[in-house]
Coordinates of C-alpha atoms and ligand atoms in Angstrom, one line a residue:
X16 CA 177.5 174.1 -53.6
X17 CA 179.2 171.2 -55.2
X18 CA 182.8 170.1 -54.0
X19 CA 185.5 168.2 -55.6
X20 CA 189.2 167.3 -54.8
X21 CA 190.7 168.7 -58.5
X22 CA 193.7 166.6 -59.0
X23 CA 195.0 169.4 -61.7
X24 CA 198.0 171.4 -60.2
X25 CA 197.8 175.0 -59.4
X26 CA 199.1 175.8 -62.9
X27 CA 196.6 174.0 -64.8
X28 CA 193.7 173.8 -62.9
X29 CA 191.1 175.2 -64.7
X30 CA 189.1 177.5 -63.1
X31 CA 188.0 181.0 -62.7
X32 CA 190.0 181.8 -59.0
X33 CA 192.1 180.4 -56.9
X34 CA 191.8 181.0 -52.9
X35 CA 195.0 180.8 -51.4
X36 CA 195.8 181.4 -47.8
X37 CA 198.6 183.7 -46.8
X38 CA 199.7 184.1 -42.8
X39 CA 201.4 187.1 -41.3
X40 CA 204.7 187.1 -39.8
X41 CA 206.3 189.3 -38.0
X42 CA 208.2 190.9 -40.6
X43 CA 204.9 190.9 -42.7
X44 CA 202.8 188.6 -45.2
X45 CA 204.3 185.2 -45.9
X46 CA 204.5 185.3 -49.5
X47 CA 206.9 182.5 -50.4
X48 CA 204.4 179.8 -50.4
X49 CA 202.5 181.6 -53.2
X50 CA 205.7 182.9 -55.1
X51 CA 206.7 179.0 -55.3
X52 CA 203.4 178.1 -56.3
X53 CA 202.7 181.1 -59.2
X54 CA 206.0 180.1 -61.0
X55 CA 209.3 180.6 -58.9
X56 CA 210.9 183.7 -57.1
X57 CA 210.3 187.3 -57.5
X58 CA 212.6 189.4 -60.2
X59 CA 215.6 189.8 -58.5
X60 CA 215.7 186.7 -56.3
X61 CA 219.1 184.8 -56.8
X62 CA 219.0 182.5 -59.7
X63 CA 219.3 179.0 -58.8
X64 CA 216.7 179.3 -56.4
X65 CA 213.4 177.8 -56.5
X66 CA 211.9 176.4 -59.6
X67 CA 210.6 179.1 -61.8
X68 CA 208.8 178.5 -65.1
X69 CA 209.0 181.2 -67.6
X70 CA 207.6 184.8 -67.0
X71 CA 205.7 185.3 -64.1
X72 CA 204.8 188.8 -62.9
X73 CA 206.5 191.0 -60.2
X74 CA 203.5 189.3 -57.7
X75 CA 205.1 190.8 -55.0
X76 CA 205.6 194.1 -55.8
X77 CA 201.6 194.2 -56.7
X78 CA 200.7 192.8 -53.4
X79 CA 203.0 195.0 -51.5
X80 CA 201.5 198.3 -53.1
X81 CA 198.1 196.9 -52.6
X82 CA 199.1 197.0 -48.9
X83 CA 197.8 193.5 -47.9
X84 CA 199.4 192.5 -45.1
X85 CA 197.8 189.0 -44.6
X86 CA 195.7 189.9 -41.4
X87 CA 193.2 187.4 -40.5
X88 CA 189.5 188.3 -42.7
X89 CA 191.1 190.4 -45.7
X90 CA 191.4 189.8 -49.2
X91 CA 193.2 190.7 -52.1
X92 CA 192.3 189.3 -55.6
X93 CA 195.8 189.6 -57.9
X94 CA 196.0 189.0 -61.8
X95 CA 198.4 186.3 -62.5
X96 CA 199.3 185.3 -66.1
X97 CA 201.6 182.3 -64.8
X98 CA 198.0 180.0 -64.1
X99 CA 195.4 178.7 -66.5
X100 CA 193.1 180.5 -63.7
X101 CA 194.3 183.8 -64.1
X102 CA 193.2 185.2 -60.3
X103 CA 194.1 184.6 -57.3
X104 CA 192.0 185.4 -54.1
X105 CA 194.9 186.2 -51.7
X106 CA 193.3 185.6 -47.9
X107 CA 194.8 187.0 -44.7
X108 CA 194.9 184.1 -42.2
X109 CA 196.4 186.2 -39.4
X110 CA 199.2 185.2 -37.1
X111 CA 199.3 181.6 -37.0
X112 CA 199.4 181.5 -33.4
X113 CA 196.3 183.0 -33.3
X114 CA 194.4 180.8 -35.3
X115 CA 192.1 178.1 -34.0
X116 CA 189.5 175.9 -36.2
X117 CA 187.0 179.0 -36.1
X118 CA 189.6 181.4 -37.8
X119 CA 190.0 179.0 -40.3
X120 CA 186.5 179.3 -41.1
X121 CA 186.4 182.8 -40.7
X122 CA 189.1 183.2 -43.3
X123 CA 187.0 180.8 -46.0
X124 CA 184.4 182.8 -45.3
X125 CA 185.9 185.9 -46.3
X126 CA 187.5 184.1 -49.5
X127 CA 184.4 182.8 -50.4
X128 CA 181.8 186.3 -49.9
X129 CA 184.6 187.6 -51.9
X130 CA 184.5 185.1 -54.8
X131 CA 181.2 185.6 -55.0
X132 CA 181.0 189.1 -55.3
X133 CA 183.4 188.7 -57.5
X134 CA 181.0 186.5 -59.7
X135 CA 183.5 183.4 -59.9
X136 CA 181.6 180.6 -61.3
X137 CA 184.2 178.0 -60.5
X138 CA 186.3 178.3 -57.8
X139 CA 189.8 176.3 -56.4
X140 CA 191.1 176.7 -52.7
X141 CA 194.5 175.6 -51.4
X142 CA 193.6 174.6 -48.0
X143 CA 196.1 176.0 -45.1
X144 CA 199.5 174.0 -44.6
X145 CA 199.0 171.9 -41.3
X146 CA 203.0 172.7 -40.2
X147 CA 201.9 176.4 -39.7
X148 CA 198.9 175.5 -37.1
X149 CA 198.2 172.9 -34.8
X150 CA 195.7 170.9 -36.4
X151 CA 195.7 168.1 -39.4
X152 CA 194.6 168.5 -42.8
X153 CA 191.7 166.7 -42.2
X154 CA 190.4 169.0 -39.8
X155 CA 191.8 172.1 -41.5
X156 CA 190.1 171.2 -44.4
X157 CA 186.5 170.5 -42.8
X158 CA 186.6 173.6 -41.4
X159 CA 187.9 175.3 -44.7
X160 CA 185.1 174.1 -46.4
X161 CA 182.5 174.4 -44.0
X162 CA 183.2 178.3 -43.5
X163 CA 183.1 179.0 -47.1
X164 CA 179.5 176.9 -47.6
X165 CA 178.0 177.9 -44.2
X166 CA 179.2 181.7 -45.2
X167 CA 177.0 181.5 -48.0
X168 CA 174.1 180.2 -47.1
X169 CA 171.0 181.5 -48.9
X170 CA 169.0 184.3 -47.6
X171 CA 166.1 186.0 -49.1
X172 CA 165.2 182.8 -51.1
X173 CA 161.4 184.2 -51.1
X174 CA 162.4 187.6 -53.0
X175 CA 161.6 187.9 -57.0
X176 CA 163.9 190.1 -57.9
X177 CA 166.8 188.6 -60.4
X178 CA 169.8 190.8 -59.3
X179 CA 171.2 188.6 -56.1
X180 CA 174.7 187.5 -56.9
X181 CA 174.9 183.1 -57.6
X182 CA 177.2 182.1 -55.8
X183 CA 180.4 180.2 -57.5
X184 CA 178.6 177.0 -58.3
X185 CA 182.2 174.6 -58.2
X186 CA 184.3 174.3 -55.0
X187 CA 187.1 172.2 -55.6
X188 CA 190.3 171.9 -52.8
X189 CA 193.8 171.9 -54.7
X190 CA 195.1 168.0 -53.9
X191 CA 198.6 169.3 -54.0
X192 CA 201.3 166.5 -52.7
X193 CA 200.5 163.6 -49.9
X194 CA 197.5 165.3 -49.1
X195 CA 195.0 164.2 -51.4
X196 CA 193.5 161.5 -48.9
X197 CA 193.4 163.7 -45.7
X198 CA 191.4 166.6 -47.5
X199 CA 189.0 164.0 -49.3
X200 CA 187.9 162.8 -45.4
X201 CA 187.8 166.5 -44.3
X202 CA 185.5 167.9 -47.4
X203 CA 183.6 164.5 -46.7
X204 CA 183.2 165.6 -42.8
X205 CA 182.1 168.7 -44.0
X206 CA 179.7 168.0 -46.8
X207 CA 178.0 166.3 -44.0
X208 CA 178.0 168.7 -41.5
X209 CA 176.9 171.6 -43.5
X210 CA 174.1 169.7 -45.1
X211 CA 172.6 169.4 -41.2
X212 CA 173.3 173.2 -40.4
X213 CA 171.8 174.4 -43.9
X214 CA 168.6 171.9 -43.3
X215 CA 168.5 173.4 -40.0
X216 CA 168.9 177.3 -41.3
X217 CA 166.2 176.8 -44.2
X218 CA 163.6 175.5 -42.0
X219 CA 164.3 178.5 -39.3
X220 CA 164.6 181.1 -42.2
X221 CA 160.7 179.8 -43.6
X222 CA 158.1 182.2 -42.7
X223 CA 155.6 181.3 -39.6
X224 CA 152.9 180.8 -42.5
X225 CA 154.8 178.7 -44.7
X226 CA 156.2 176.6 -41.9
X227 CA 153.0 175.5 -39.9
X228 CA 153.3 172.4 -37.9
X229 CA 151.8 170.5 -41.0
X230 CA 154.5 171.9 -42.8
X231 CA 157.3 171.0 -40.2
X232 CA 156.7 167.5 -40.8
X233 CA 156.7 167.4 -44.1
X234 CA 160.0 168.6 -44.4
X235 CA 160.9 166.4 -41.9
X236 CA 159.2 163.3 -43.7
X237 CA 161.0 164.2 -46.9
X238 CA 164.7 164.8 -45.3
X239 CA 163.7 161.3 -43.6
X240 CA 163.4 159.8 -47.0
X241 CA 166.2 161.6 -48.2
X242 CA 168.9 160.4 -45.5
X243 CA 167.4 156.6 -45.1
X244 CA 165.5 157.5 -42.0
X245 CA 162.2 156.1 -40.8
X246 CA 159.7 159.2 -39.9
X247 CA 156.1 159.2 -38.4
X248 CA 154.1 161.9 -37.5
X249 CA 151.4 161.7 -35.0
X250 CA 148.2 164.1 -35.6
X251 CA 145.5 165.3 -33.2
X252 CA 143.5 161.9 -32.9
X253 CA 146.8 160.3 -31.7
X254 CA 148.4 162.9 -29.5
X255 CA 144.6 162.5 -27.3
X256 CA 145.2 158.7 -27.3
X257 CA 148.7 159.5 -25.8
X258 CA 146.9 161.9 -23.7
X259 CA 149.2 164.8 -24.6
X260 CA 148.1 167.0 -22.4
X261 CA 151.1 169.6 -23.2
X262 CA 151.5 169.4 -26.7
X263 CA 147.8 169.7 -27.5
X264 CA 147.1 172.6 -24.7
X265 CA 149.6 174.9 -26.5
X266 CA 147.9 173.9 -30.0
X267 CA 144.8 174.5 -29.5
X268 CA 144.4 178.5 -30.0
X269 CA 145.7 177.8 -33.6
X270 CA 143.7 176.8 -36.7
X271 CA 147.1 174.5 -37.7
X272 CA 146.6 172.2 -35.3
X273 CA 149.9 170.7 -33.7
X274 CA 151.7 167.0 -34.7
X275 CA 154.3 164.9 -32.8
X276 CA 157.0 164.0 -35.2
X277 CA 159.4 161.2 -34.7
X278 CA 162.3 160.1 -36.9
X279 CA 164.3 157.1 -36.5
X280 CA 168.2 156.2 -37.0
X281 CA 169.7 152.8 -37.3
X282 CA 173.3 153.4 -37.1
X283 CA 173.7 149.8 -35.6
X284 CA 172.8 146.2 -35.4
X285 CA 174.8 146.1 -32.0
X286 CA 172.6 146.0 -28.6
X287 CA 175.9 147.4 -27.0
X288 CA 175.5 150.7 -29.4
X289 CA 174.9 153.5 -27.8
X290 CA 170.8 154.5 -27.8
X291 CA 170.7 158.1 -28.2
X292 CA 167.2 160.9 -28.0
X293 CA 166.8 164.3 -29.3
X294 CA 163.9 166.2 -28.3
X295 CA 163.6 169.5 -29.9
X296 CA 161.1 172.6 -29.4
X297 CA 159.0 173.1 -32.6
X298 CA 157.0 176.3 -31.8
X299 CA 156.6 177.3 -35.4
X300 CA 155.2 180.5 -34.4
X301 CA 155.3 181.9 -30.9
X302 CA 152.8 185.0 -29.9
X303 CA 153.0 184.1 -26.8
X304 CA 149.2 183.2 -26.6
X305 CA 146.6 184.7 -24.1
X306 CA 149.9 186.3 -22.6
X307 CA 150.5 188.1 -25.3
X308 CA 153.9 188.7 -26.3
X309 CA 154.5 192.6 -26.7
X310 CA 154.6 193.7 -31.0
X311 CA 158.4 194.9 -31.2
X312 CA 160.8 191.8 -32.1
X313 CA 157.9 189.4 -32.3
X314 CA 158.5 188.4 -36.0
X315 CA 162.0 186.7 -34.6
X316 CA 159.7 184.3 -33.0
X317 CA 159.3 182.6 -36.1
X318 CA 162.8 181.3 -35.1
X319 CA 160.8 179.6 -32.0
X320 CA 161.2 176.2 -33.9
X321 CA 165.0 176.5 -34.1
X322 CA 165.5 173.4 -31.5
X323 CA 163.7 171.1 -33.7
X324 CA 165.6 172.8 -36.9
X325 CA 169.0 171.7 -34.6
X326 CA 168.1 168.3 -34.1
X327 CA 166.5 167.6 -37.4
X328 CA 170.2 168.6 -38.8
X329 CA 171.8 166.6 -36.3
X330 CA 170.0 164.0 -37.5
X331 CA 170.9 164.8 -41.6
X332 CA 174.7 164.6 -40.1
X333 CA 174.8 161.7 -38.1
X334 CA 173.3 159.7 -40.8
X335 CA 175.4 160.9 -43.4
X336 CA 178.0 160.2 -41.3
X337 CA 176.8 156.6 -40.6
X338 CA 177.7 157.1 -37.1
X339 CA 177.5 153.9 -35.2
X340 CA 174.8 154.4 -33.1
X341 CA 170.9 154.4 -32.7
X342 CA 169.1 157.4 -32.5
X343 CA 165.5 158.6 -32.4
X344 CA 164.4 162.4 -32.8
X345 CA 161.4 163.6 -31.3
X346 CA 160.1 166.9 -32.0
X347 CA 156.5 168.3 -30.7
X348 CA 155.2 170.9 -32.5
X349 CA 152.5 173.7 -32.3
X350 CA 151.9 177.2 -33.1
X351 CA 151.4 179.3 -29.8
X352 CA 148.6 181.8 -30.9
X353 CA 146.0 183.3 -28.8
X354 CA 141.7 182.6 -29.7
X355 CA 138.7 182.2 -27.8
X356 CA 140.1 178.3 -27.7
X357 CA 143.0 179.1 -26.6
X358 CA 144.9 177.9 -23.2
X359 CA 144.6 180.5 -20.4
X360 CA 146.4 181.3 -17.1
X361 CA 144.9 179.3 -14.3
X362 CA 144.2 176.1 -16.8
X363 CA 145.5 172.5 -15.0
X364 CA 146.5 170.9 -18.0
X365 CA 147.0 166.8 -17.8
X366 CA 150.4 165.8 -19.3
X367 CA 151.2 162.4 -21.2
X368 CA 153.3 161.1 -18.4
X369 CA 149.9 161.6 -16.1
X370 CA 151.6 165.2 -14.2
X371 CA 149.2 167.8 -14.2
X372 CA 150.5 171.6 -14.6
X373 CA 149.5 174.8 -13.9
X374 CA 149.7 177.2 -16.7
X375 CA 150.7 180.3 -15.2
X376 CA 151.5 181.8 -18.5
X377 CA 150.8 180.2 -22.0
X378 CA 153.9 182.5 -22.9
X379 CA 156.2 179.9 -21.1
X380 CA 154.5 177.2 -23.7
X381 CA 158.1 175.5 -24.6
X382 CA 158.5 173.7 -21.7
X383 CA 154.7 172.4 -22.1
X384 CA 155.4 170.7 -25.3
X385 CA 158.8 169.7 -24.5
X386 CA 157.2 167.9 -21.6
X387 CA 155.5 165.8 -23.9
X388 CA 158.0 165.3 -25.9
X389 CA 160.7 164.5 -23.2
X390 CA 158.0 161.9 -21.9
X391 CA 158.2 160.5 -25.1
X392 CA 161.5 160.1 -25.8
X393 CA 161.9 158.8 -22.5
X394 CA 159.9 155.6 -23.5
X395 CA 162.4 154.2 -25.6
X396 CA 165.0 154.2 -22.9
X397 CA 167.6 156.2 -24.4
X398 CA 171.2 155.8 -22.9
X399 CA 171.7 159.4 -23.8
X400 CA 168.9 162.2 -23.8
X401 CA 169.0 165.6 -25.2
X402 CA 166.4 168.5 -25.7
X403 CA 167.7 171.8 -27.5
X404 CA 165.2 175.0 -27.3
X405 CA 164.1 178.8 -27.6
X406 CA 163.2 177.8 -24.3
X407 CA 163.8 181.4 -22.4
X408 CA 164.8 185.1 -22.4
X409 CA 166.5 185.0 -19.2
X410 CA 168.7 182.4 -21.0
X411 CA 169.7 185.5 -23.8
X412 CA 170.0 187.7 -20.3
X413 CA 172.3 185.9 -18.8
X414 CA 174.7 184.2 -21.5
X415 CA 174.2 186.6 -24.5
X416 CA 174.3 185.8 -28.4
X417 CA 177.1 183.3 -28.5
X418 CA 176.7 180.6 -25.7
X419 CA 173.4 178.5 -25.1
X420 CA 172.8 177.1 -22.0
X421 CA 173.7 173.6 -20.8
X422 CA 171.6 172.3 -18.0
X423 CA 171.2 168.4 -16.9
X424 CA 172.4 165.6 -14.5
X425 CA 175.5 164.1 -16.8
X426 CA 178.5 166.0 -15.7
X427 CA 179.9 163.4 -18.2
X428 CA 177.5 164.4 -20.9
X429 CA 177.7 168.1 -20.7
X430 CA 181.8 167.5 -20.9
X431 CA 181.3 166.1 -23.7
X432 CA 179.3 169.2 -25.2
X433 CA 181.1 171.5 -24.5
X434 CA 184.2 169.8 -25.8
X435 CA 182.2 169.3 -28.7
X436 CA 181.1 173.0 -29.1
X437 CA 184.7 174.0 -28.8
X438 CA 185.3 172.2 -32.0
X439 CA 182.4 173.3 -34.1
X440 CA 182.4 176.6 -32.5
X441 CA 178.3 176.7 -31.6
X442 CA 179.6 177.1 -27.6
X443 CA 177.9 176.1 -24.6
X444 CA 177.9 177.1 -20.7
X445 CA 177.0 175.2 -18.3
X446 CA 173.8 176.5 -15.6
X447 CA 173.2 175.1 -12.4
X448 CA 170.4 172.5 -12.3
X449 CA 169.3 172.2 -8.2
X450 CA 166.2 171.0 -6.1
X451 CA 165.7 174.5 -4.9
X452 CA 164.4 175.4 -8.5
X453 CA 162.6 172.3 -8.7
X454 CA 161.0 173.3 -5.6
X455 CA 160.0 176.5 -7.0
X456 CA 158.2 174.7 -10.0
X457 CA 155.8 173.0 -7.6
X458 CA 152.4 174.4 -7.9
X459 CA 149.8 175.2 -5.9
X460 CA 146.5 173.5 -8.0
X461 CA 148.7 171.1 -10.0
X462 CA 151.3 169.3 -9.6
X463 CA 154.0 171.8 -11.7
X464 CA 152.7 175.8 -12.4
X465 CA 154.5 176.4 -15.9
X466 CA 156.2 179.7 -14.6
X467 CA 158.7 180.3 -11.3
X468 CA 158.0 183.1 -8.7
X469 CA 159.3 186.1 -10.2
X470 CA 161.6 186.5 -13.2
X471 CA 165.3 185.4 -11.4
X472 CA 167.0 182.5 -12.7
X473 CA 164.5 181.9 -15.6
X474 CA 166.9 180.1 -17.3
X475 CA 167.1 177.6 -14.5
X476 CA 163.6 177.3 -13.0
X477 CA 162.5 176.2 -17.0
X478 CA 165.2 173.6 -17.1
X479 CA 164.0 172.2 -13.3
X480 CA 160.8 172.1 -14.7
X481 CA 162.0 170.1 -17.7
X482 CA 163.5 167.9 -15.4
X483 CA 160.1 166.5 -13.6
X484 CA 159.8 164.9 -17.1
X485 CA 163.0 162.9 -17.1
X486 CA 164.1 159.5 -15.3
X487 CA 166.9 160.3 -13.0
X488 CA 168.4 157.6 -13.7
X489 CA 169.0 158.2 -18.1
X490 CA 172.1 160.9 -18.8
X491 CA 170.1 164.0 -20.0
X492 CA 171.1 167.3 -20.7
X493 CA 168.9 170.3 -22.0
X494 CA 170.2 173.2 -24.6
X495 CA 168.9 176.4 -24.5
X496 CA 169.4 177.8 -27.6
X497 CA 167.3 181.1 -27.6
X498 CA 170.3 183.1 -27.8
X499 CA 172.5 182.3 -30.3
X500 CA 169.7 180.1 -32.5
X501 CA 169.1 183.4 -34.8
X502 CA 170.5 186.7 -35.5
X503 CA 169.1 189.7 -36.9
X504 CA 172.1 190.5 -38.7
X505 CA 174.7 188.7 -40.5
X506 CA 178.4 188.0 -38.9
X507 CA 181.5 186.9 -40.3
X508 CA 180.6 183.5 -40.2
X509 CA 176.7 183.6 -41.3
X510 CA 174.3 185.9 -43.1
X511 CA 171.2 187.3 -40.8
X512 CA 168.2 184.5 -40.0
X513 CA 169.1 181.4 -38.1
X514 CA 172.3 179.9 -37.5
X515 CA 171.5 176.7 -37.3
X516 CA 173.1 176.3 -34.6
X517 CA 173.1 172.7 -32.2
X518 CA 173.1 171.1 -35.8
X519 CA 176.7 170.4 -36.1
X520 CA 177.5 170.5 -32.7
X521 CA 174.8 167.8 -31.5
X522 CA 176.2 165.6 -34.4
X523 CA 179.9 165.9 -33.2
X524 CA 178.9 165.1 -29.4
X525 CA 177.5 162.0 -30.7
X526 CA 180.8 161.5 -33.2
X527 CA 182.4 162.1 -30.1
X528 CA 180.1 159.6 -27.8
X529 CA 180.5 156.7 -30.4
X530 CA 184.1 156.2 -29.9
Ligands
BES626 N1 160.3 181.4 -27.1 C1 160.4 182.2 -25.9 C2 161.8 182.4 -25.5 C3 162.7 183.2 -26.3 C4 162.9 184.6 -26.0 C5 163.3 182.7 -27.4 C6 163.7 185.3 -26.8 C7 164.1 183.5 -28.2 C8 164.3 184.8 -27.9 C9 159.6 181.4 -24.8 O1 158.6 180.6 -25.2 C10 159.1 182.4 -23.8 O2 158.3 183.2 -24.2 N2 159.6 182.4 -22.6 C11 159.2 183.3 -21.6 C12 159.1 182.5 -20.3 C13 158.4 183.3 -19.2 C14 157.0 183.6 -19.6 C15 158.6 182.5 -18.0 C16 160.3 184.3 -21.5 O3 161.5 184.0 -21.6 O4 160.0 185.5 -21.3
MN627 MN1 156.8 181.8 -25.3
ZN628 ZN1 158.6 180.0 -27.1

């Protein structure tokens, strides 16, 4: 979608719609904003009054027999022969005490599924007056933007058939008074931010057989040389000279062998700048191996890669963004498939940081890579370390669709997440990480088995496991994403596939971190 500030007032601005946000009051829609805006006061209003230019028609009466009533998701396009446009998109915000940053997403959304069904090619949105809600424009207007582009992201991109609807190709936010500057930083916030969640959605929404670990880092290589970054991506020969033990053990059933891909931010010439790692789990396709996942539901485990789809995005963000700091992404990645050379239960598999594990289960094959990776990533002595994964069902047991996970040993860290998931609504909860699980993870012919006991605390016993990977002493925290990474079906906010989610959320903890 391409974005502009249009500097042309509501009258003359010449597109094919205008969105315009209307909140509900007690005694019904607030209309006054729009009245003033289409031309003056309704018929009948006392003269004097406003600033009315010529005829302008009975708006009011239209909308109140339409029965909109401004609730928070509806719409109501009205002809109006007082703008060059022609429509307006009317779009219920709700109360306004009732609306945080995510309803004023929400409502974009709506304007902008509606705008496209309505086959709008260029589109204008007054963004929500800051005196009505708590925030600033800036803010009102990232998230105004972001829930209209993230509401549209495309689905079904591999289909042949001509008769999808385009979506309006020109986005443009009405600079109306003092506001012009605020809005520009907001859309620029935004642009950023939904360029990492899209990056993050497309590669999650690519079929298992399109998006092969070979293929994962290509895409990676070419955002890398799109955003400035430097990218390398280790193959077989190197990941035996690291001796990774982990990443290579989970590759090996598969004829697309696995890589180790590492991109690399410099945000800052500073030593003092904070050093940040993201680790993310690129299983591009996860059968579960010799333990054979059961048929039903396994095609969503082409979504098994959505950790390193999170951090990759991250990564578009933060250097769009130019955030001070340093940053290096690490993401192993394998497909989990089951052959005659496949890993088995009973293997002791020799990890890069010289642990060997038991594999109890080649289903539990995140943690094996991640292992690897976490090693890895440890190496450069990160000040911050984070890993995001589809690391465990238990995780979707306990916490459902719309939290991940939070796990780690930085109280200050995960603080810092969850604030930061508050904001970009992708919302974490925090799991306890204790010795009793680590305990659990010991095993009996290596040093780790790759699976706990029985199936309590899953969540928990894979994040202790994690854990024998990390120093102590760097802040770390671990993401389990598995729930809300993908969704069969579309919501509100986002069509069906993945959600992208961590992208935008990883890249504000870091905003956040980098003062
Ligand atoms: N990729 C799965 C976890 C998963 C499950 C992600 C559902 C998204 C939705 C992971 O590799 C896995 O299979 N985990 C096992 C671990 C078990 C064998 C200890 C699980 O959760 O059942
Ligand atoms: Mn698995
Ligand atoms: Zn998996």
């Amino acid at each position: 979608m391409q974005w502009t500030i249009a500097k042309a007032s509501l009258a003359q601005v010449p597109v094919d719609l205008i969105v315009f946000p209307v909140f509900q009051r007690k005694d019904g829609p607030d209309l006054a904003p729009l009245l003033q805006a289409a031309g003056g006061p309704p018929p009948g209003a006392r003269k004097g009054k406003g600033h009315g230019h010529g005829d302008h028609p009975d708006l009011k009466g239209i909308i109140t027999a339409a029965g909109f009533k401004a609730a928070a998701g509806t719409t109501l396009p009205v002809h109006c022969s007082g703008v060059k446009a022609g429509w307006f998109l009317l779009v219920g915000m709700g109360k306004p005490a009732e609306v945080g940053l995510q309803e004023i997403r929400k409502a974009a959304a709506a304007a902008a599924k509606k705008a496209r069904a309505m086959e709008a090619q260029k589109v204008a949105l007054v963004v929500p007056a800051a005196e009505t809600l708590g925030f600033d424009d800036a803010a009102i207007a990232r998230c105004w933007c972001e829930g209209a582009e993230l509401a549209l992201s495309p689905v079904g991109e591999l289909k042949t058939g001509k008769d999808k609807p385009t979506a309006p190709r020109a986005w443009a936010l009405l600079a109306d008074g003092g506001r012009a500057g605020a809005l520009r930083a907001g859309l620029k916030e935004a642009a950023a931010m939904t360029a990492g969640c899209l990056f993050a959605r497309e590669l999650v929404n690519l079929p298992p057989n399109l998006l092969t670990p070979a293929a994962l880092a290509a895409k990676a290589r070419g955002m890398a040389r799109r955003e400035g970054l430097r990218c390398k991506v280790l193959g077989v020969p190197e990941l035996k000279k690291l001796k990774m033990g982990g990443l290579l053990g989970v590759g090996q059933g598969s004829s697309h062998p696995p890589r180790l891909i590492v991109l690399e931010y410099r945000g800052s010439r500073s030593a003092r700048a904070p050093k940040f790692a993201f680790v993310g789990k690129g299983v591009t396709f996860d059968s579960g191996g010799i333990s054979l996942k059961p048929g039903a539901g396994m095609d969503e485990m082409k979504a098994d890669m959505a950790g390193a789809a999170g951090v990759l995005g991250a990564a578009v963000t933060i250097a769009r963004l130019k955030l001070p700091v340093n940053l290096q992404v690490v993401v192993p990645t394998a497909e989990n498939m089951p052959d005659g050379g496949a890993i088995k239960p009973a293997d002791v598999l020799t990890m890069a940081s010289g642990k060997t594990v038991e594999v109890l289960n080649t289903d539990a094959e995140g943690r094996l890579i991640l292992a690897d990776g976490l090693w890895f990533a440890g190496r450069g002595k990160p000040d911050y370390l984070l890993d995001m994964a589809t690391l465990t069902g238990a995780c979707v047991v306990a916490l459902g669709k719309h939290f991940a996970g939070i796990m780690g040993n930085s109280a200050e860290l995960m603080e810092t997440l969850k604030q930061a998931g508050g904001e970009t609504f992708e919302r974490v909860w925090p799991l306890p990480l204790v010795d009793e699980h680590k305990e659990i993870m010991k095993g009996t012919w290596g040093d780790l088995q790759n699976i706990g006991g029985g199936r309590e605390g899953g969540a928990l016993t894979a994040a202790a496991f994690l854990s024998a990977f990390v120093d102590d002493k760097t802040s770390w925290t671990h993401l389990d994403i598995a729930g809300p990474a993908y969704q069969a079906k579309g919501d509100e906010a986002c069509p069906a596939g993945g959600t992208g989610f961590g992208a935008r959320l990883l890249a504000r903890a870091v905003q956040i971190l980098a003062g």
